Coordinates of C-alpha atoms in Angstrom, one line a residue:
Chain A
X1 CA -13.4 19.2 27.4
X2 CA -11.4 20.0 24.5
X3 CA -12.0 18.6 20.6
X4 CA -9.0 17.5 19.1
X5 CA -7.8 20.6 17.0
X6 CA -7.6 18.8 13.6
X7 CA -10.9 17.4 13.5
X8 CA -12.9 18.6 11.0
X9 CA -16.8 19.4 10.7
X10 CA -18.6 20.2 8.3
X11 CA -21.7 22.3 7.8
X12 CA -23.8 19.2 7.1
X13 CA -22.4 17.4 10.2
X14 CA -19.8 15.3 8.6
X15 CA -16.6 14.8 10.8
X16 CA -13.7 14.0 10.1
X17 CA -10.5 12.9 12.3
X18 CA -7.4 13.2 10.0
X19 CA -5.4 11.2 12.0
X20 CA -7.5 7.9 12.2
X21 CA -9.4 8.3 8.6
X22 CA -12.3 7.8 10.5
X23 CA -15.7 9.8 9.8
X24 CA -19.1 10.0 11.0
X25 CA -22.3 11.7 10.7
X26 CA -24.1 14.0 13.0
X27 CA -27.4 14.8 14.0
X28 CA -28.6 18.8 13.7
X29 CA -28.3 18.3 18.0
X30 CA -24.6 16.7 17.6
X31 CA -23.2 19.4 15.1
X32 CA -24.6 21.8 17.2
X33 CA -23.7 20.3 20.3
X34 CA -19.5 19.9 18.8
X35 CA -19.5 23.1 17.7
X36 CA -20.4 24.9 20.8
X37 CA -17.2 22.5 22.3
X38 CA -15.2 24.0 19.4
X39 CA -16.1 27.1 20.9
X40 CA -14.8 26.3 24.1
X41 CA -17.7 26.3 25.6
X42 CA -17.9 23.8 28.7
X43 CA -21.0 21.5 29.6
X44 CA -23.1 23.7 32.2
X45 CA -22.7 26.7 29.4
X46 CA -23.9 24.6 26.7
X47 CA -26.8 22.7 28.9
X48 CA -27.8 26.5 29.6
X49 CA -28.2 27.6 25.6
X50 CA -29.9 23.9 25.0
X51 CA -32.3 24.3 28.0
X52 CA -33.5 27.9 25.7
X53 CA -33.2 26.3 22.7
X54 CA -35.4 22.4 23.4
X55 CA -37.9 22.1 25.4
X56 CA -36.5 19.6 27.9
X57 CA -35.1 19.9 32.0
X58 CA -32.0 20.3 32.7
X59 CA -31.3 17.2 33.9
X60 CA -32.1 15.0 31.1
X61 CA -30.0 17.8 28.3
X62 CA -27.1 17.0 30.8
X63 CA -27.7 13.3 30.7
X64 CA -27.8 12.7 27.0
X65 CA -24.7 15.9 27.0
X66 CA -22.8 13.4 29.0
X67 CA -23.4 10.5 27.0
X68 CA -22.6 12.6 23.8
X69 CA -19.1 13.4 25.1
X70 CA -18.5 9.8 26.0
X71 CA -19.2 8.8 22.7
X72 CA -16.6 11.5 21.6
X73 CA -14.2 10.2 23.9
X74 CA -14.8 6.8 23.0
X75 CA -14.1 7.8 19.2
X76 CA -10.6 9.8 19.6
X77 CA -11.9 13.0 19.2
X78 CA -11.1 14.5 22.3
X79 CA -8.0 15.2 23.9
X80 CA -6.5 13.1 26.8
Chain B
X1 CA 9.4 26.3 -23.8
X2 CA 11.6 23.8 -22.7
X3 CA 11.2 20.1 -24.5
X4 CA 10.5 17.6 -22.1
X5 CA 12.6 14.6 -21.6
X6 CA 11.6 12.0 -24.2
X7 CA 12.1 8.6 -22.2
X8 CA 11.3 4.9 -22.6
X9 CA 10.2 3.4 -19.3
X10 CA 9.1 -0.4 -19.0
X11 CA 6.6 -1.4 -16.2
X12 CA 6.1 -5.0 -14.7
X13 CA 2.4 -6.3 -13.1
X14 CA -0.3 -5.3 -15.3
X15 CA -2.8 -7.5 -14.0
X16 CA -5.3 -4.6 -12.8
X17 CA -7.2 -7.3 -11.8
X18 CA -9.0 -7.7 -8.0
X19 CA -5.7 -8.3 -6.8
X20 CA -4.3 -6.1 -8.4
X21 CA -0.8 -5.1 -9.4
X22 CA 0.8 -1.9 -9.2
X23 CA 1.6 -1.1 -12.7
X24 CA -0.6 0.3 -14.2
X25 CA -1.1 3.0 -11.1
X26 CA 2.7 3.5 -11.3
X27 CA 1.7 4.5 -15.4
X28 CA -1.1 6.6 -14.8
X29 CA 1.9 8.4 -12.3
X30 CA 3.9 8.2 -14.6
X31 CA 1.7 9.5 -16.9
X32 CA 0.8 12.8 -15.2
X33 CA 4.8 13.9 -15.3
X34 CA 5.6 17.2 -16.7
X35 CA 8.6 16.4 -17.1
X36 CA 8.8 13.7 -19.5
X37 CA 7.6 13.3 -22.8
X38 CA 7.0 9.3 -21.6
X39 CA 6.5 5.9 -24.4
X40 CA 4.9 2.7 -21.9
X41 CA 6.3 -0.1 -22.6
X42 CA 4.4 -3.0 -20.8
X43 CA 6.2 -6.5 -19.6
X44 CA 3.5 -9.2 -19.0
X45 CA 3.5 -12.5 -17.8
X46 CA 0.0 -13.7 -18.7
X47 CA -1.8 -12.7 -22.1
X48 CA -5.1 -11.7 -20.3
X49 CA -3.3 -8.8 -18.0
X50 CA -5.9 -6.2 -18.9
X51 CA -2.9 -3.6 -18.6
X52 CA -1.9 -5.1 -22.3
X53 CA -4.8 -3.7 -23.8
X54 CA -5.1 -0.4 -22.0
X55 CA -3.6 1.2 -25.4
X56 CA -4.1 4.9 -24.1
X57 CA -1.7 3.9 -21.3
X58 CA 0.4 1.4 -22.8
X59 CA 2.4 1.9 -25.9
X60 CA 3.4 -1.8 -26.5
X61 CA 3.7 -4.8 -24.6
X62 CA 6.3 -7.6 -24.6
X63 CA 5.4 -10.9 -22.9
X64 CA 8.6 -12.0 -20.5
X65 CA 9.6 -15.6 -18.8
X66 CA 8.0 -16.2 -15.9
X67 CA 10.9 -15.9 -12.8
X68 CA 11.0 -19.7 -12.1
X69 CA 12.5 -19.7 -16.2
X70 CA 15.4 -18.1 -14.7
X71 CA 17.2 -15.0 -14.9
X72 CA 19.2 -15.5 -17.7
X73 CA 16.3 -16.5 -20.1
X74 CA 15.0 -12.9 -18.6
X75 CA 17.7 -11.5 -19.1
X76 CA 18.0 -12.6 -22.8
X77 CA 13.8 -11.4 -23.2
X78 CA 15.1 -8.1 -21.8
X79 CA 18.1 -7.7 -24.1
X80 CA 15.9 -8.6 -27.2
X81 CA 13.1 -5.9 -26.4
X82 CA 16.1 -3.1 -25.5
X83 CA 17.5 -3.7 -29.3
X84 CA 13.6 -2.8 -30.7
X85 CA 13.1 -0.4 -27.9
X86 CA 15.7 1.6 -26.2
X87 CA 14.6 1.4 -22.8
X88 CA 16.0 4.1 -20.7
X89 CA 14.4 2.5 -16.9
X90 CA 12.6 -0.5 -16.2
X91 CA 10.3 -0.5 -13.2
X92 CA 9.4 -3.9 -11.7
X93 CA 6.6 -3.8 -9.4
X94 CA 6.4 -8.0 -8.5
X95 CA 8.0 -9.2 -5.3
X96 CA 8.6 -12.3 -7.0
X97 CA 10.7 -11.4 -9.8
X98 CA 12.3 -8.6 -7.9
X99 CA 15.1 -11.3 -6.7
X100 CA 16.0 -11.9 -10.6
X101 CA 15.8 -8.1 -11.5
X102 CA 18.1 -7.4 -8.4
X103 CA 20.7 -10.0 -9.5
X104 CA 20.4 -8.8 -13.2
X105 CA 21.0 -5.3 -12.1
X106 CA 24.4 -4.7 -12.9
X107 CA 24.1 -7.0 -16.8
X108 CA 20.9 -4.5 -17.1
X109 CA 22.9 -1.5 -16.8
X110 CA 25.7 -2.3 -18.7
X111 CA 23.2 -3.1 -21.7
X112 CA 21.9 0.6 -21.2
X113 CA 19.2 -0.2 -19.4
X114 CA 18.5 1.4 -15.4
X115 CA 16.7 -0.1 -12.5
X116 CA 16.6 1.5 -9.2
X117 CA 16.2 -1.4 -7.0
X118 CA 17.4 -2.7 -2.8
X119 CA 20.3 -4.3 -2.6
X120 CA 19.9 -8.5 -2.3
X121 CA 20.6 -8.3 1.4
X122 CA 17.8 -5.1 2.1
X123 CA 15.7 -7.5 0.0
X124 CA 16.1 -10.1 1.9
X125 CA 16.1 -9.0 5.4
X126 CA 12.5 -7.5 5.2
X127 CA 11.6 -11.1 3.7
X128 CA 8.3 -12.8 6.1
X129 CA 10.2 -15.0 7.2
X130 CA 13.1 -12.5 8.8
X131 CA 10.3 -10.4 10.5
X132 CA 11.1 -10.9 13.9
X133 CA 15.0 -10.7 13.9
X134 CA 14.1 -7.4 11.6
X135 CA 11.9 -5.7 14.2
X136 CA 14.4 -6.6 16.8
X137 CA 17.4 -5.1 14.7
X138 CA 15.8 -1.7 13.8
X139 CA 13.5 -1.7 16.9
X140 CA 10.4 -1.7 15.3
X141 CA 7.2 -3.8 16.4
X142 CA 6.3 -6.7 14.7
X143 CA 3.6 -9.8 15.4
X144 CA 5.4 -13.2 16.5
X145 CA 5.7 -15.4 13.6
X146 CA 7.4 -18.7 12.3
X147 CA 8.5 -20.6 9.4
X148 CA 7.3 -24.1 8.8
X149 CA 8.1 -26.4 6.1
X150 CA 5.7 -29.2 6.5
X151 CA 2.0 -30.3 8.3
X152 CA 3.7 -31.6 11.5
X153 CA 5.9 -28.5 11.8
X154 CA 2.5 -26.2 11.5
X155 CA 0.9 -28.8 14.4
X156 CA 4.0 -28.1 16.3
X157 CA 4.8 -24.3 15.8
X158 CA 0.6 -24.2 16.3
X159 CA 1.0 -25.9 19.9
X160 CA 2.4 -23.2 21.2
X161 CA 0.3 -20.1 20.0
X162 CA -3.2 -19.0 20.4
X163 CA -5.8 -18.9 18.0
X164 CA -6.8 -17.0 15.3
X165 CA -3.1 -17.2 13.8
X166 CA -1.9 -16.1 10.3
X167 CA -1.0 -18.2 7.8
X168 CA 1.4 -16.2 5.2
X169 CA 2.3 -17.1 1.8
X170 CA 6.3 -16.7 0.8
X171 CA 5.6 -13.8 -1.8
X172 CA 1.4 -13.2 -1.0
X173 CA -1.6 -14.2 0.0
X174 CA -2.2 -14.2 4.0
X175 CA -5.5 -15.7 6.2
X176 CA -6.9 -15.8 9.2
X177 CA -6.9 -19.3 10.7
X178 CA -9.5 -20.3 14.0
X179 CA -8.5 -23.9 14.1
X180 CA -5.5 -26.3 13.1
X181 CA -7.9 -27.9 10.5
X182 CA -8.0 -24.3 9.3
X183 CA -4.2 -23.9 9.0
X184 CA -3.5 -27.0 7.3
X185 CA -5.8 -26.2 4.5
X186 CA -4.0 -22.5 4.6
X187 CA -0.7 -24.3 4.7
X188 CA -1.1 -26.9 1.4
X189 CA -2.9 -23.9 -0.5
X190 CA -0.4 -21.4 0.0
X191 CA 2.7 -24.0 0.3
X192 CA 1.5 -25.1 -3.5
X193 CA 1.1 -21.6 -4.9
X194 CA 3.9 -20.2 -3.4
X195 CA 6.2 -22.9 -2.1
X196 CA 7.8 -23.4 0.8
X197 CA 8.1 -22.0 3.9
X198 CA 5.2 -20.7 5.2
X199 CA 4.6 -18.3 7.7
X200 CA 2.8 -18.3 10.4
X201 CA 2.6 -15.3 12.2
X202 CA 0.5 -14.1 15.6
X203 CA -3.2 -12.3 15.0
X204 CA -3.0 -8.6 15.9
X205 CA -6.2 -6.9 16.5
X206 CA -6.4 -3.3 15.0
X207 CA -6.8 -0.6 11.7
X208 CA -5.0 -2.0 9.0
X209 CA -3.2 0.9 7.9
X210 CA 0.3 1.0 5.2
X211 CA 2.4 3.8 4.2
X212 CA 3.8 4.3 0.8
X213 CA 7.4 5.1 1.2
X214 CA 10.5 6.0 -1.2
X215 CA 14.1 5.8 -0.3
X216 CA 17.0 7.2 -2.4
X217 CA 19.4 4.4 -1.1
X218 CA 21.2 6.9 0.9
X219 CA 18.8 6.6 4.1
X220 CA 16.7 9.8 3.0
X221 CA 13.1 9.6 2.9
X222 CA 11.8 10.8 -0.6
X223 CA 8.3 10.3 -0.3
X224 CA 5.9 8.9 2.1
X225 CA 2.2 8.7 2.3
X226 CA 0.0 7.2 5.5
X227 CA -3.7 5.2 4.3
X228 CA -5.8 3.4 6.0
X229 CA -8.1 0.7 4.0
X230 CA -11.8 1.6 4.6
X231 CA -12.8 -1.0 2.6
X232 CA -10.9 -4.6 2.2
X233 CA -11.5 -7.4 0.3
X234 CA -11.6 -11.1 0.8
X235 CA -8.3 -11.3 -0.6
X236 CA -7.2 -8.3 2.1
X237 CA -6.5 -5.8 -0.2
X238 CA -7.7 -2.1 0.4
X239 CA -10.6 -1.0 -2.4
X240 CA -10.9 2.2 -0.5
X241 CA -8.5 3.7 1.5
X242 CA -8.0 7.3 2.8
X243 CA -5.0 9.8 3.3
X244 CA -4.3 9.8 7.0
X245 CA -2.5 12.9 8.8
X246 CA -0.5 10.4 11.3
X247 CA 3.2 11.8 12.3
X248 CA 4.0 7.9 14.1
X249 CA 3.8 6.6 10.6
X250 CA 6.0 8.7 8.8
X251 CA 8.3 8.6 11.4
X252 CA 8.1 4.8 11.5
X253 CA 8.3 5.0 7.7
X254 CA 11.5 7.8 8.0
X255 CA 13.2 5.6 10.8
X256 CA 12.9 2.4 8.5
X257 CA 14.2 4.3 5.4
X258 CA 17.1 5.9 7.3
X259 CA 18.3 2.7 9.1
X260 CA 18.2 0.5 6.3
X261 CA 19.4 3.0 3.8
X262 CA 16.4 1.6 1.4
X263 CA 16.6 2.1 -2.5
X264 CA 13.3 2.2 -4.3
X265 CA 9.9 2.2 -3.4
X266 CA 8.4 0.1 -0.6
X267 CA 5.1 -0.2 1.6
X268 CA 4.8 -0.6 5.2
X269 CA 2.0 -2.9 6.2
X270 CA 1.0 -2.4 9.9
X271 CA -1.4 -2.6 12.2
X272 CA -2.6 0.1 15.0
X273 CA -4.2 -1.7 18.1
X274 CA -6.2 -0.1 20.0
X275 CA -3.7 0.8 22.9
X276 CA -2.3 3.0 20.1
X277 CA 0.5 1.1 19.1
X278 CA 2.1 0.3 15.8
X279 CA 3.1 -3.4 14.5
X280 CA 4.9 -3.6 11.2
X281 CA 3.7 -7.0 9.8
X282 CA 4.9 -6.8 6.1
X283 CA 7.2 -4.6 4.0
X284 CA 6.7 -5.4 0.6
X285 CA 9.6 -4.1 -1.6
X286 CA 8.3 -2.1 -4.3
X287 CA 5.9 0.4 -4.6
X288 CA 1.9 -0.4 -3.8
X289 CA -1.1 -0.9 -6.2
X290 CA -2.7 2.1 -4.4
X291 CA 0.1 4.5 -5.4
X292 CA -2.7 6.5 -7.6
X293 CA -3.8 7.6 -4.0
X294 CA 0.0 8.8 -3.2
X295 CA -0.2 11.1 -6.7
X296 CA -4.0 12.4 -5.9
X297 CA -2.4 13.4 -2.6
X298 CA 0.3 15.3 -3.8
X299 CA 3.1 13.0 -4.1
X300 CA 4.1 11.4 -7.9
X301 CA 6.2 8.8 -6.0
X302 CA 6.4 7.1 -9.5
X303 CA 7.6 9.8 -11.4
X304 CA 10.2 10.4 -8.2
X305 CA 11.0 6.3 -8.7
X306 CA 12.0 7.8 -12.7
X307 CA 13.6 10.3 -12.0
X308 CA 15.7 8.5 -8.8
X309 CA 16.5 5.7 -11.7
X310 CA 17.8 8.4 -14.5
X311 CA 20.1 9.9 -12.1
X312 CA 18.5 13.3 -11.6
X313 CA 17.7 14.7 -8.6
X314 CA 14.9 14.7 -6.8
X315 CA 13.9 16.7 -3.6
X316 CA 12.1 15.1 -0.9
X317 CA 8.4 15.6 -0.9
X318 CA 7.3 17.3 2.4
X319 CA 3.3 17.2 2.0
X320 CA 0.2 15.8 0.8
X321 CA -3.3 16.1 1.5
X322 CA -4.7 14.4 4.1
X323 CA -8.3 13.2 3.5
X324 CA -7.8 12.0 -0.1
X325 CA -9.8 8.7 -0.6
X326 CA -9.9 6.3 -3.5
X327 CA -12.3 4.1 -4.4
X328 CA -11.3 1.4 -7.0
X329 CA -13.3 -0.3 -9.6
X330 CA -13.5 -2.8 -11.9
X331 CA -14.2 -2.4 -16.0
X332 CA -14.8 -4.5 -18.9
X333 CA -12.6 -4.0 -21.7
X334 CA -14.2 -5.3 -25.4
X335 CA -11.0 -6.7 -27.0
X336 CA -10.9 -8.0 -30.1
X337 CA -9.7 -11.7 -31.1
X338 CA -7.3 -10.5 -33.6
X339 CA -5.0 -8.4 -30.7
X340 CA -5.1 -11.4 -28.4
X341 CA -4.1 -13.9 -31.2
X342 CA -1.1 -11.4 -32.2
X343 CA -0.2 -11.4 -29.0
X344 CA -0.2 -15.2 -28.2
X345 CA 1.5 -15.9 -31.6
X346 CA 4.4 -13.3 -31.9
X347 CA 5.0 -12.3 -27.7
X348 CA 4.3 -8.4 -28.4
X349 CA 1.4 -6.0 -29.0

């Protein structure tokens, strides 16, 4: 679970993939969410700080973590 | 305090229009030199190029033959504004009047006047038409294609390949076809605005991305700048486009420059599919209309094009941002009858 080292993200939740051109916009969840991956922080560490931090089960935070990681994927901004 | 080099350059393709041509971004390069204390001379084909009238980048303009006149009555044009003039360089930034400029090289210099300009035969290998045997000579990828000269030769070629296609003009102009009935329209529009053949090439699905590229005729890369459009017209050309950080592409760009041994500036049109992979569909043969983009990034490929043309040397640039976007627009000029009456009289402003 590793971000592609030159993307970049901003404070406001912009990202940016040099290598594509593409951009996109995150949610306060989503930038939180990437930069906790940045980290190198893996999923059951970050469903443990969002589980604190929202009021929702575990379950459900790793459902939509899943999905967000997919969508990552999905976008070339993870590594192989 | 050193003076700077005073110097007398002529551009081509002032149309800044929304297909526009690459002069007067090559100016504004040009322009931003701190090397060269610079006078514009503009060479137009059409009296409404809005470049003419862009007096605080154009010094004076000259109105030239159009290419199908001939070479020689272009070269005579050319001789008569170097006796006013001086031109040190001219920079010609049409693919259709690059064939005359190439074959007028030599007469050019020998009247004083520089060009830095492909050879006839790099010229026409990278031609449409030559794509295929080109990507198989210097291993690069390109999309099927054909030439055809004539409706049944489209029906025929068409048989055999699966919709949407391509349908190419000679020098510009390319669009997406669904349907023969599509194609054939395609086919008479382009075959009467750009003559014969046309090319019909196979649909690749992907980013449109180009690379700005400059060779010193030796096979070294000068210059070379990755984009992709973010925004495209109905005419296909970029009105936003971004500075990409993509190694493939320069390489591409470096392998293309090194193999061919390319003089002057160039772009590489391709397209990355999804499986990652890069097909070369065009090389046009002189430097872009979104060169601006190369110089905000770091790169003055036209003032590198200058300096390549006056014999001075000229290090290879090895950066440029990544990230860089431009954004073009359109602007009304209020021009006054009296300009575009001198200029439609006497051939000069």
């Amino acid at each position: 679970m590793i971000i592609k080292e030159n993307i970049a993200l901003s404070e406001n939740g912009f990202v940016f993939n040099p290598s594509t051109g593409d951009s996109f916009t995150l949610n306060n969840t989503g930038k939180e969410v990437l930069m906790m991956i940045k980290d190198g922080k893996n999923l059951s560490q970050i469903a443990d700080l969002m589980l604190v931090r929202y009021d929702a089960d575990r379950v459900t935070i790793e459902r939509y973590l899943e999905d967000f990681l997919n969508d990552l994927s999905l976008n070339n901004l993870m590594e192989e | 305090m050193t003076a700077l080099r005073k110097v007398t350059v002529a551009v081509t393709g002032l149309n800044n229009i929304d297909s526009p041509g690459p002069g007067i971004p090559v100016i504004r390069g040009l322009k931003e030199s701190k090397e060269f204390d610079l006078r514009i001379i503009g060479l137009a084909y059409e009296h409404l190029e809005p470049g003419i009238y862009m007096s605080d980048l154009v010094d004076k303009t000259y109105m030239i033959p159009y290419p199908a006149e001939g070479k020689d009555v272009l070269f005579n044009r050319l001789v008569e504004i170097y006796q006013k003039e001086k031109l040190d360089a001219i920079i010609p930034n049409f693919d259709a009047e690059l064939f005359s400029f190439i074959k007028l090289e030599k007469k050019l210099e020998e009247s004083g006047i520089k060009t830095y300009l492909p050879s006839l035969e790099q010229f026409e290998e990278r031609n449409k038409s030559n794509l295929p045997a080109y990507g198989e000579k210097y291993g690069v990828n390109v999309p099927s294609g054909t030439e055809v000269f004539s409706i049944s030769d489209l029906d025929n070629t068409l048989k055999s390949m699966n919709y949407p296609v391509m349908i190419k003009g000679k020098y510009y102009d390319a669009f997406k076809a669904f349907s023969l009935e599509q194609a054939v329209s395609y086919f008479t529009n382009m075959s009467e605005k750009w003559g014969l053949p046309v090319i019909v090439q196979e649909f690749i699905r992907g980013t449109e991305v180009n690379v700005i590229a400059l060779g010193d005729g030796k096979g070294n890369l000068i210059a070379a700048v990755p984009m992709r459009k973010q925004y495209i017209t109905d005419k296909g050309k970029a009105w936003g486009g971004i500075t990409i950080d993509d190694k493939s592409m320069l390489d591409l760009a470096k392998k293309i420059i090194s193999k061919t041994k390319w003089k002057g500036g160039m772009e590489l049109e391709l397209i990355r599919t999804t499986d990652n992979k890069l097909y070369l569909l065009e090389i046009n043969p002189r430097i872009p209309a979104w060169v601006y983009l190369a110089v905000g990034a770091g790169q003055n490929i036209p003032e590198a094009l200058l300096k390549l043309t006056l014999g001075m040397d000229v290090k290879p640039y090895t950066k440029y941002d990544f990230g860089k976007m431009f954004v073009r627009y359109s602007y009304d000029m209020i021009v006054d009858l009296e300009l575009f009456s001198r200029l439609t009289t006497t051939g000069e402003l």
